[in-house]
mmCIF file of C-alpha atoms and ligand atoms in Angstrom:
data_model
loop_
_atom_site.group_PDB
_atom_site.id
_atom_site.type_symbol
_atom_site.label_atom_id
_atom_site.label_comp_id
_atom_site.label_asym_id
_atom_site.label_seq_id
_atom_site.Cartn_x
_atom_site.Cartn_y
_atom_site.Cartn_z
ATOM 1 C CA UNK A 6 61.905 255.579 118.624
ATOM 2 C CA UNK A 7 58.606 256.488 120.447
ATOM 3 C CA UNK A 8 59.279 259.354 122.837
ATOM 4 C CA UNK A 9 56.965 259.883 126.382
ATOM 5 C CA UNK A 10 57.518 260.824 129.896
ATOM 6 C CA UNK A 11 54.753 258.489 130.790
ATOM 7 C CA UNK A 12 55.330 256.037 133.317
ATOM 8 C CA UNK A 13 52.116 254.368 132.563
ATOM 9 C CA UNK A 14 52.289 252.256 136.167
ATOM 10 C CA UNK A 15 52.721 255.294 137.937
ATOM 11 C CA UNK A 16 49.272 256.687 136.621
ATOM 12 C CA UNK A 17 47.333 255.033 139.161
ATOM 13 C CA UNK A 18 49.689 256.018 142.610
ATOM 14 C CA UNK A 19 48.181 257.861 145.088
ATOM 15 C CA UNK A 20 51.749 258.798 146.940
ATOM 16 C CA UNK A 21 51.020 262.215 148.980
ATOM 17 C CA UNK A 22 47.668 262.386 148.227
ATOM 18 C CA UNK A 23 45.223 263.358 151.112
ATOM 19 C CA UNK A 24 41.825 261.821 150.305
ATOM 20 C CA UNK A 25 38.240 262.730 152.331
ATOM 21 C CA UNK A 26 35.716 259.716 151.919
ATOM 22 C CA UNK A 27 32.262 260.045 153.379
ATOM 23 C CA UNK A 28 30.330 256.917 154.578
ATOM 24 C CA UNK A 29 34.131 255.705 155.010
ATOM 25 C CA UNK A 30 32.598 253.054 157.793
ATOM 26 C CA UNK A 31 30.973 250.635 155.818
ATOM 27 C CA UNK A 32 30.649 249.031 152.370
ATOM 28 C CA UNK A 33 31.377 250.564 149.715
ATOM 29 C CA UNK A 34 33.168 253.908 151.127
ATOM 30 C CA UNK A 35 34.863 251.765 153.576
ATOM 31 C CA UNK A 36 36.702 249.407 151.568
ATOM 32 C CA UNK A 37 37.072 252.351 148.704
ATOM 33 C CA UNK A 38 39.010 254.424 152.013
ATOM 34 C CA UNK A 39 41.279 251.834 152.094
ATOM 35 C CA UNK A 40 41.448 250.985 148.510
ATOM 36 C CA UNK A 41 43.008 254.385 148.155
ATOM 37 C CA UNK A 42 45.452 254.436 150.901
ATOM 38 C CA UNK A 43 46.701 250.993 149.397
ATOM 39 C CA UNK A 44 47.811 253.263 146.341
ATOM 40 C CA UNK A 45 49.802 255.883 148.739
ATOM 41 C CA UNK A 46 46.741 258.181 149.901
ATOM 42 C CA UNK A 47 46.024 259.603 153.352
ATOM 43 C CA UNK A 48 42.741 259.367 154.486
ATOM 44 C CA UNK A 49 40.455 261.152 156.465
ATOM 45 C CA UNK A 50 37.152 258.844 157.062
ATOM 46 C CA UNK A 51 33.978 260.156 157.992
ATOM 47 C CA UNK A 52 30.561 258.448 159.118
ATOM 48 C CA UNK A 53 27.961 258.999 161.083
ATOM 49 C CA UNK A 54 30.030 257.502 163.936
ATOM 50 C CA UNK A 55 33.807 257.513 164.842
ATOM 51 C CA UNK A 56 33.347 254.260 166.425
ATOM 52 C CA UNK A 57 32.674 251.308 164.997
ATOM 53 C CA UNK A 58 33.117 250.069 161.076
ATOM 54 C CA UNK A 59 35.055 253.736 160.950
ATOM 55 C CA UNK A 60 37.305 253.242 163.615
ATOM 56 C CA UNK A 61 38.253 249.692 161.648
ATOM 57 C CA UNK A 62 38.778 251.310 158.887
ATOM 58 C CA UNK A 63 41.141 253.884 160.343
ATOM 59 C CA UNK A 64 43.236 251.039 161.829
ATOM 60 C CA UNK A 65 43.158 248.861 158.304
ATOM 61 C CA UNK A 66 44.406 252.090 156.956
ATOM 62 C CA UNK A 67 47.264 252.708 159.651
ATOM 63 C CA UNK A 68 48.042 249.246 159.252
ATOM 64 C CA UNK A 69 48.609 249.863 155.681
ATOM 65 C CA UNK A 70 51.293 252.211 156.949
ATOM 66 C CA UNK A 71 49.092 255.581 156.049
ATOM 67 C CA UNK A 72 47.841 258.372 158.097
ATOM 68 C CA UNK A 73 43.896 258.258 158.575
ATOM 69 C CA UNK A 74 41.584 259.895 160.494
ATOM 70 C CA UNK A 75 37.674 259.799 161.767
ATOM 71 C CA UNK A 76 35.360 261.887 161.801
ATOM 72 C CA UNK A 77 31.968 261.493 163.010
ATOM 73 C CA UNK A 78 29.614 264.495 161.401
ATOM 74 C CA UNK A 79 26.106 263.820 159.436
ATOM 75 C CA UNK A 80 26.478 264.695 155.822
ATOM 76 C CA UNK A 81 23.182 266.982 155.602
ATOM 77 C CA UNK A 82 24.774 269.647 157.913
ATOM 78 C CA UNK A 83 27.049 271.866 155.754
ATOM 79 C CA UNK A 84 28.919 273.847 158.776
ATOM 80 C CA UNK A 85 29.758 269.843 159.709
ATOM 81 C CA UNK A 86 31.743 269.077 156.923
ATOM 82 C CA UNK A 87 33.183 272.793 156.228
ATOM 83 C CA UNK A 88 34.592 271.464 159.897
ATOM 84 C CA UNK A 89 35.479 268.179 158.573
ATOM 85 C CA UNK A 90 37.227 269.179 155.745
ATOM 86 C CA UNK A 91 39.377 272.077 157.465
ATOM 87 C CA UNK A 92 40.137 269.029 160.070
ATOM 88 C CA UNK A 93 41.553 266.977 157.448
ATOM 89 C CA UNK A 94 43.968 269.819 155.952
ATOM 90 C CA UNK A 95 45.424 270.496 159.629
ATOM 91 C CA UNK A 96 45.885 267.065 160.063
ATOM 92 C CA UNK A 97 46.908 265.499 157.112
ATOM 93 C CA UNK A 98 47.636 268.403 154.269
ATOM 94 C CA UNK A 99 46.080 269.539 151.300
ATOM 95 C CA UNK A 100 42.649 268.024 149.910
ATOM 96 C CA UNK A 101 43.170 266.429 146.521
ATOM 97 C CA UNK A 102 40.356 263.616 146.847
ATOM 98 C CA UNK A 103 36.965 263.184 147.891
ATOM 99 C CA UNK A 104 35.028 259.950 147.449
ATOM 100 C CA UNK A 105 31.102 260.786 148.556
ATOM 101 C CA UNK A 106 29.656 257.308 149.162
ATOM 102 C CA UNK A 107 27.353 257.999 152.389
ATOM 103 C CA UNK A 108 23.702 257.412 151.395
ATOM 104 C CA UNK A 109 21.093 255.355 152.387
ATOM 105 C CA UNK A 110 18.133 253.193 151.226
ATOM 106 C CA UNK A 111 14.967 252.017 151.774
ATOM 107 C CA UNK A 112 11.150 251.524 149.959
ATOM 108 C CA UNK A 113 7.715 252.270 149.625
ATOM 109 C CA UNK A 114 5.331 252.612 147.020
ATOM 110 C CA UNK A 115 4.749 256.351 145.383
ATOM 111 C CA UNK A 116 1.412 256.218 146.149
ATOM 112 C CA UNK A 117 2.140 255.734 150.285
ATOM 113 C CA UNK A 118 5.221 256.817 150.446
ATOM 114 C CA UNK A 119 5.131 259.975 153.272
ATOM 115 C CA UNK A 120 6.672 263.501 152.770
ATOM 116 C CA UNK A 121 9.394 262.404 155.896
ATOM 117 C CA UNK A 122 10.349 259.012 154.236
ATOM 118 C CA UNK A 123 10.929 261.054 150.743
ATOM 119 C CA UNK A 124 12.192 263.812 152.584
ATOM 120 C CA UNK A 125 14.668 262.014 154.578
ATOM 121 C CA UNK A 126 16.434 260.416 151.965
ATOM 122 C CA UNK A 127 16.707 263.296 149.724
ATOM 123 C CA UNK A 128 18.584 265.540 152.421
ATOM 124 C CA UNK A 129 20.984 262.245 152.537
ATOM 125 C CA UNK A 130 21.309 261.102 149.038
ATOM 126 C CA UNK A 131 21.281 264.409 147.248
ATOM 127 C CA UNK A 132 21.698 267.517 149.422
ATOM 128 C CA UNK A 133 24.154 265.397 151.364
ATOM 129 C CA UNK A 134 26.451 264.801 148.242
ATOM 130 C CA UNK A 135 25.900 268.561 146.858
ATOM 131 C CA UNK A 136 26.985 269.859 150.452
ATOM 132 C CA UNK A 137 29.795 267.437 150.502
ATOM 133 C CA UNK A 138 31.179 268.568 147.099
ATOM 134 C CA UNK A 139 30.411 272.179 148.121
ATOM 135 C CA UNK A 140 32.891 271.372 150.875
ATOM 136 C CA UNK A 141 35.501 269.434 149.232
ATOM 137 C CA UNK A 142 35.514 271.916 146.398
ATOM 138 C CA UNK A 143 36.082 275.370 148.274
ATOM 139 C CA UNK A 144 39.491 273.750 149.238
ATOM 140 C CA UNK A 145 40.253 272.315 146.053
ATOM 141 C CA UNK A 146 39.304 275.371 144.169
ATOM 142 C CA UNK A 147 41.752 277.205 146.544
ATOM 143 C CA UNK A 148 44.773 274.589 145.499
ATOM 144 C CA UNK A 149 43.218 274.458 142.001
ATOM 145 C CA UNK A 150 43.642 270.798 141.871
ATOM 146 C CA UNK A 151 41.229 268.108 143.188
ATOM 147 C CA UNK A 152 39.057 264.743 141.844
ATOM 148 C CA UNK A 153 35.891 264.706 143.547
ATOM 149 C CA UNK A 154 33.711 261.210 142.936
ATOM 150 C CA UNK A 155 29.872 260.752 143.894
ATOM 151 C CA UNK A 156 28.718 257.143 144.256
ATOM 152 C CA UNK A 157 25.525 257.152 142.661
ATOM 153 C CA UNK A 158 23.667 254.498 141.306
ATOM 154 C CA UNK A 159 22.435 252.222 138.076
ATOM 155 C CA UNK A 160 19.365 253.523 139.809
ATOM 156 C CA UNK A 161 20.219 256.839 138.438
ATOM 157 C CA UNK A 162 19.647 255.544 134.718
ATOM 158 C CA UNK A 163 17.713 252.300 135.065
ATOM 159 C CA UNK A 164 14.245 251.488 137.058
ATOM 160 C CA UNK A 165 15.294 248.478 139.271
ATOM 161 C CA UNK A 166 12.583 245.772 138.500
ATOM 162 C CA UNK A 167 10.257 244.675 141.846
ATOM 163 C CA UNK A 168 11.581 247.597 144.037
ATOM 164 C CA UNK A 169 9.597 250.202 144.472
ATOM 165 C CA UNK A 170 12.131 253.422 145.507
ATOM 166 C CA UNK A 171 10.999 256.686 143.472
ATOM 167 C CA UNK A 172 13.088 258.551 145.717
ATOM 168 C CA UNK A 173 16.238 256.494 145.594
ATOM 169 C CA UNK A 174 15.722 256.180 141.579
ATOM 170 C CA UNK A 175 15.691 259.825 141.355
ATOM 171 C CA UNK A 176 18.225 260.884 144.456
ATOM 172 C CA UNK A 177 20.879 258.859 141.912
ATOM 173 C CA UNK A 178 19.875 260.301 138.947
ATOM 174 C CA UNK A 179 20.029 263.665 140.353
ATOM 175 C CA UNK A 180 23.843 262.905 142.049
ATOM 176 C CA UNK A 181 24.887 262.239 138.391
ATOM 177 C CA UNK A 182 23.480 265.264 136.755
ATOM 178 C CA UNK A 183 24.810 267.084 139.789
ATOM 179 C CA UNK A 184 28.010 265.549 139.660
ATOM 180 C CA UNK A 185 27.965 266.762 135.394
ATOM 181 C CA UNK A 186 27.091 270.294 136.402
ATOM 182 C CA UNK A 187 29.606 270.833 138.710
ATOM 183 C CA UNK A 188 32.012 269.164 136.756
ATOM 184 C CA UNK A 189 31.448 271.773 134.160
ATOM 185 C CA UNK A 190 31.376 274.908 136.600
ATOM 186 C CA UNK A 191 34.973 273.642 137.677
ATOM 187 C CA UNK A 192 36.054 272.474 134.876
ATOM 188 C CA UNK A 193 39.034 275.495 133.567
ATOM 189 C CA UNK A 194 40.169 275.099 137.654
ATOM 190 C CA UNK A 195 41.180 272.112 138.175
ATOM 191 C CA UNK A 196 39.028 270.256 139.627
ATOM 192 C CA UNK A 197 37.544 266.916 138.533
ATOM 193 C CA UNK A 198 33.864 265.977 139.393
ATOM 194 C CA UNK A 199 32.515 262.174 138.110
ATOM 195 C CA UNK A 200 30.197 259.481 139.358
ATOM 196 C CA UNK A 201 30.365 255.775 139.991
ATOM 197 C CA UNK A 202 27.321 254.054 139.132
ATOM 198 C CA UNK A 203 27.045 250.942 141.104
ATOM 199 C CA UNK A 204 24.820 247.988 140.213
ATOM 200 C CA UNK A 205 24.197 245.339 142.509
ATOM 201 C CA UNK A 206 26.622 245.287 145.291
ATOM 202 C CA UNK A 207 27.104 242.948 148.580
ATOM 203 C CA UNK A 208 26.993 245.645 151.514
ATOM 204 C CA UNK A 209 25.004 246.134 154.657
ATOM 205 C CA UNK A 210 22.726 248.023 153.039
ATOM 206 C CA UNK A 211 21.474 245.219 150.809
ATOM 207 C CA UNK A 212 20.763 243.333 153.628
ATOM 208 C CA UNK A 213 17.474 245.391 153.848
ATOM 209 C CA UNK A 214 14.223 243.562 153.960
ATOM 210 C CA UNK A 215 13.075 244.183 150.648
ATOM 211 C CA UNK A 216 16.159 243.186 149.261
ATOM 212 C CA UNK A 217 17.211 240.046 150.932
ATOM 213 C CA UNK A 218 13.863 237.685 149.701
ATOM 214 C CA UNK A 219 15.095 239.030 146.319
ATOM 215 C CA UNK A 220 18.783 238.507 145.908
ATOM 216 C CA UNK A 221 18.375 235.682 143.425
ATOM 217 C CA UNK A 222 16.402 237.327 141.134
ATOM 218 C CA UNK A 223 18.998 240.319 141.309
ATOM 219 C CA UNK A 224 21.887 238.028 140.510
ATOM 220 C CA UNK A 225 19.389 236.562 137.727
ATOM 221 C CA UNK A 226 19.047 240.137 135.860
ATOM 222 C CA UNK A 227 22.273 240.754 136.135
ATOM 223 C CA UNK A 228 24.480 239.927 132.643
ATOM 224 C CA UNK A 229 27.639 238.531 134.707
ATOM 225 C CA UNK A 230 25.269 236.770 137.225
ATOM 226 C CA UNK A 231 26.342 237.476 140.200
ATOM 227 C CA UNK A 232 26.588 240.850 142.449
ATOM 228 C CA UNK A 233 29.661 243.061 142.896
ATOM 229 C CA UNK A 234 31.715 242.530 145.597
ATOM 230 C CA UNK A 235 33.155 245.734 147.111
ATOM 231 C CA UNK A 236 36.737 245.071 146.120
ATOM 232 C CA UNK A 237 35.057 245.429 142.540
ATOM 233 C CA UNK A 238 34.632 249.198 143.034
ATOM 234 C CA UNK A 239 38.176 249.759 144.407
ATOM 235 C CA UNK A 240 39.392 249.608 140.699
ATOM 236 C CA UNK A 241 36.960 252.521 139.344
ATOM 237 C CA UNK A 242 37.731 254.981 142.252
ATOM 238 C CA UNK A 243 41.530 255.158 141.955
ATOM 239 C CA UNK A 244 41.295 255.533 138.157
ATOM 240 C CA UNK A 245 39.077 258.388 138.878
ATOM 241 C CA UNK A 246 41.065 259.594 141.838
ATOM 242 C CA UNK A 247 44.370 259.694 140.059
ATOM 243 C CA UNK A 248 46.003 261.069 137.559
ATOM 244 C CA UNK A 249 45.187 257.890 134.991
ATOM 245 C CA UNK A 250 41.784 259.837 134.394
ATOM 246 C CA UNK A 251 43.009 263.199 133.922
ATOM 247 C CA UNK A 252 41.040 264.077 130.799
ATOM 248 C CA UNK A 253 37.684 262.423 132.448
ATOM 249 C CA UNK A 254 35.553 265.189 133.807
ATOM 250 C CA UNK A 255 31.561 264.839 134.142
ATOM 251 C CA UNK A 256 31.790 261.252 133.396
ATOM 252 C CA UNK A 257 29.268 258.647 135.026
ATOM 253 C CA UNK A 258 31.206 255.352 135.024
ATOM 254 C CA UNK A 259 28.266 252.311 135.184
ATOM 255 C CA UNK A 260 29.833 249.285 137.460
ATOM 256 C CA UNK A 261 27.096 246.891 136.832
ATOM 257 C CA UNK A 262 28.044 243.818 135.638
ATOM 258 C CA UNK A 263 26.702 244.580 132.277
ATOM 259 C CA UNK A 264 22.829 245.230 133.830
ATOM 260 C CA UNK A 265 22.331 248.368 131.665
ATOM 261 C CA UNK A 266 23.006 246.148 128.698
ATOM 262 C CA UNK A 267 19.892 244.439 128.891
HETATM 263 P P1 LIG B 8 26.288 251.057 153.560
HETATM 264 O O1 LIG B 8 27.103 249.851 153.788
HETATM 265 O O2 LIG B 8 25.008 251.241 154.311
HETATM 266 O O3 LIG B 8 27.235 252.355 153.792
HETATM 267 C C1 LIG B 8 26.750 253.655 153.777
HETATM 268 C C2 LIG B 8 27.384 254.425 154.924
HETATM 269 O O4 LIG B 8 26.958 255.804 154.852
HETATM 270 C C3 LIG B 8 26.972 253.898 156.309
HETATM 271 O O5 LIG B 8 28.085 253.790 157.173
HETATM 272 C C4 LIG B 8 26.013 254.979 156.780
HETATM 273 O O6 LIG B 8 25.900 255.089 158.190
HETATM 274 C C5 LIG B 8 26.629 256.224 156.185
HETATM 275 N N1 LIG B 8 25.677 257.333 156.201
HETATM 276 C C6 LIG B 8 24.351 257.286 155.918
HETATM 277 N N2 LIG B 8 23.807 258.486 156.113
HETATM 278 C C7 LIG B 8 24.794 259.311 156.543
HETATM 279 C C8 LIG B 8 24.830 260.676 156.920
HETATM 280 N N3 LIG B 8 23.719 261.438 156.943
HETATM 281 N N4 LIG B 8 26.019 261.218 157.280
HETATM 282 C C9 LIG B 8 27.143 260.461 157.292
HETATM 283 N N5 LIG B 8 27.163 259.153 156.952
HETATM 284 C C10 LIG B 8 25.998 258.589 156.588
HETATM 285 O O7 LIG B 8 25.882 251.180 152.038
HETATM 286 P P2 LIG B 8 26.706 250.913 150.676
HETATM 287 O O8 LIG B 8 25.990 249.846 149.962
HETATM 288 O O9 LIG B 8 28.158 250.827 150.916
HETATM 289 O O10 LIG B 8 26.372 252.285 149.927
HETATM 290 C C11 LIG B 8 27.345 253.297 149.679
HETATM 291 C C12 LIG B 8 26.832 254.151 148.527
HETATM 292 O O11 LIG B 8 26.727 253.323 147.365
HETATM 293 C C13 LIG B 8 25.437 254.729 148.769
HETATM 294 O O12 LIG B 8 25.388 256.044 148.256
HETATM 295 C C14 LIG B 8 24.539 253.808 147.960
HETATM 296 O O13 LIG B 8 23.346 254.438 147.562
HETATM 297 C C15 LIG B 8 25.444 253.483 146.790
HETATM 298 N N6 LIG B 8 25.086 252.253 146.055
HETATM 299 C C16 LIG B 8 25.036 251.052 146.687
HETATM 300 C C17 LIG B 8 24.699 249.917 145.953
HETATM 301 C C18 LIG B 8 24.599 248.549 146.563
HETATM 302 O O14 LIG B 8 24.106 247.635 145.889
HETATM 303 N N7 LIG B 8 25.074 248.350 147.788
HETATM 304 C C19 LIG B 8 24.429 250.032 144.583
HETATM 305 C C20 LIG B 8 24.501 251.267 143.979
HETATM 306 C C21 LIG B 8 24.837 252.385 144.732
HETATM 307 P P3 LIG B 8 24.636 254.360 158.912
HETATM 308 O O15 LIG B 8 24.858 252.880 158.710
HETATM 309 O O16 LIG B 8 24.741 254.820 160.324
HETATM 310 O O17 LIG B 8 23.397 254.827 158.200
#
């Protein structure tokens, strides 16, 4: 007779959790914040904007029958989300998941491309997500338990073909090596650090100019043929989140449809 104390279905619940997601108002963070709370989290959601896309996610999550919160702070402003997080521990208990999805996009060639354009993105994409984890971590350091997850990027490991985004190529690759090294400083304490990369995915933010005129060809490169749909990163983030990927640490998990295949 086999012997466990595994309940294998109980892996993936969330019950009692308290969960911080940034760029909880839209896309990918947004249906990801309530993703969670449909496995038992709490959720404290933070954008750029209470109002809004986070203020619907707040009520999807409430609806859901689980406390949430928003909070409007910009991620490139550390004493922000130091504020943000010690918010979310009066208000809804300990931190034992953050999901860092707030980023943004946009192109230009490298030969044009201005320091502010570069610079802008950077402080978003990368410092943003460092600060973030620097955040999330000095709580979950203190309860020496926590799963932190960047959203990065296939852009992190591939070159996407007709868009020309040097920064955004290398703001993703540097979340995952980020994401690696911090995994590793944390690693005998408890706390978890991995990345979801992301291919293709139907948000707002692919609704950008240089994306739109392109969506077919997108689709085309893609191995499955089509883009993600948000729901498809829901999956990912709770195995990360809970305790089904307890022996995962500094792992970048590719959601692309099979694009780094080919
Ligand atoms: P999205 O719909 O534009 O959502 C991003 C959210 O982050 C927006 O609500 C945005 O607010 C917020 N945000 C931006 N800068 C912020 C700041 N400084 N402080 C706080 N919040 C901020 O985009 P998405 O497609 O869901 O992207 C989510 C993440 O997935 C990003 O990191 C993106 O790079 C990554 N990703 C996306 C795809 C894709 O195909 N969609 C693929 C791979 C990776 P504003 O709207 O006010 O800027």
């Amino acid at each position: 007779m086999l012997e466990t104390t595994l309940n294998a279905p109980r892996l993936f619940d969330l019950s009692g959790r308290v969960a911080f997601v940034t760029g909880a108002g839209s896309g990918i963070g947004q249906r990801i914040a309530l993703g969670l709370a449909q496995c038992g989290a709490d959720v404290a959601c933070l954008d750029r904007r209470e109002d809004g896309g986070t203020a619907e996610t707040v009520e999807a999550i409430r609806t859901a029958g689980h406390k949430a919160i928003a909070i409007a702070a910009d991620v490139t402003r550390r004493a922000a989300l130091d504020a943000a997080v010690a918010r979310t521990e009066t208000e809804l208990g300990p931190l034992s998941i953050a999901l860092n999805a707030a980023g943004i996009a946009n192109a230009n060639p490298a030969e044009t491309m201005d320091e502010e354009q570069y610079q802008t993105l950077m402080d978003i994409n990368m410092k943003g997500v460092f600060f973030s984890c620097q955040a999330e971590a000095a709580a979950m350091l203190r309860h020496g338990r926590g799963s932190i997850i960047n959203i990065a990027s296939m852009s992190g490991v591939i070159v996407n073909r007709g868009l020309s985004q040097v920064h955004y190529n290398a703001s993703k690759a540097g979340v995952i090596h980020m994401s690696k090294s911090m995994a590793m400083e944390w690693v005998g304490r408890g706390v978890r650090v991995n990345s979801i990369s992301p291919g293709y995915t139907a948000t707002p933010m692919n609704t950008r100019p240089e994306m739109v005129h392109q969506t077919k060809a997108f689709e085309e490169q893609t191995p499955m043929g089509r883009m993600a749909s948000v729901d498809e990163m829901v999956g990912p983030a709770i195995f990360l989140a809970s305790d089904a990927s307890s022996y995962c640490t500094g792992v970048d998990l590719l959601v692309d449809g099979g694009f780094c295949c080919w």
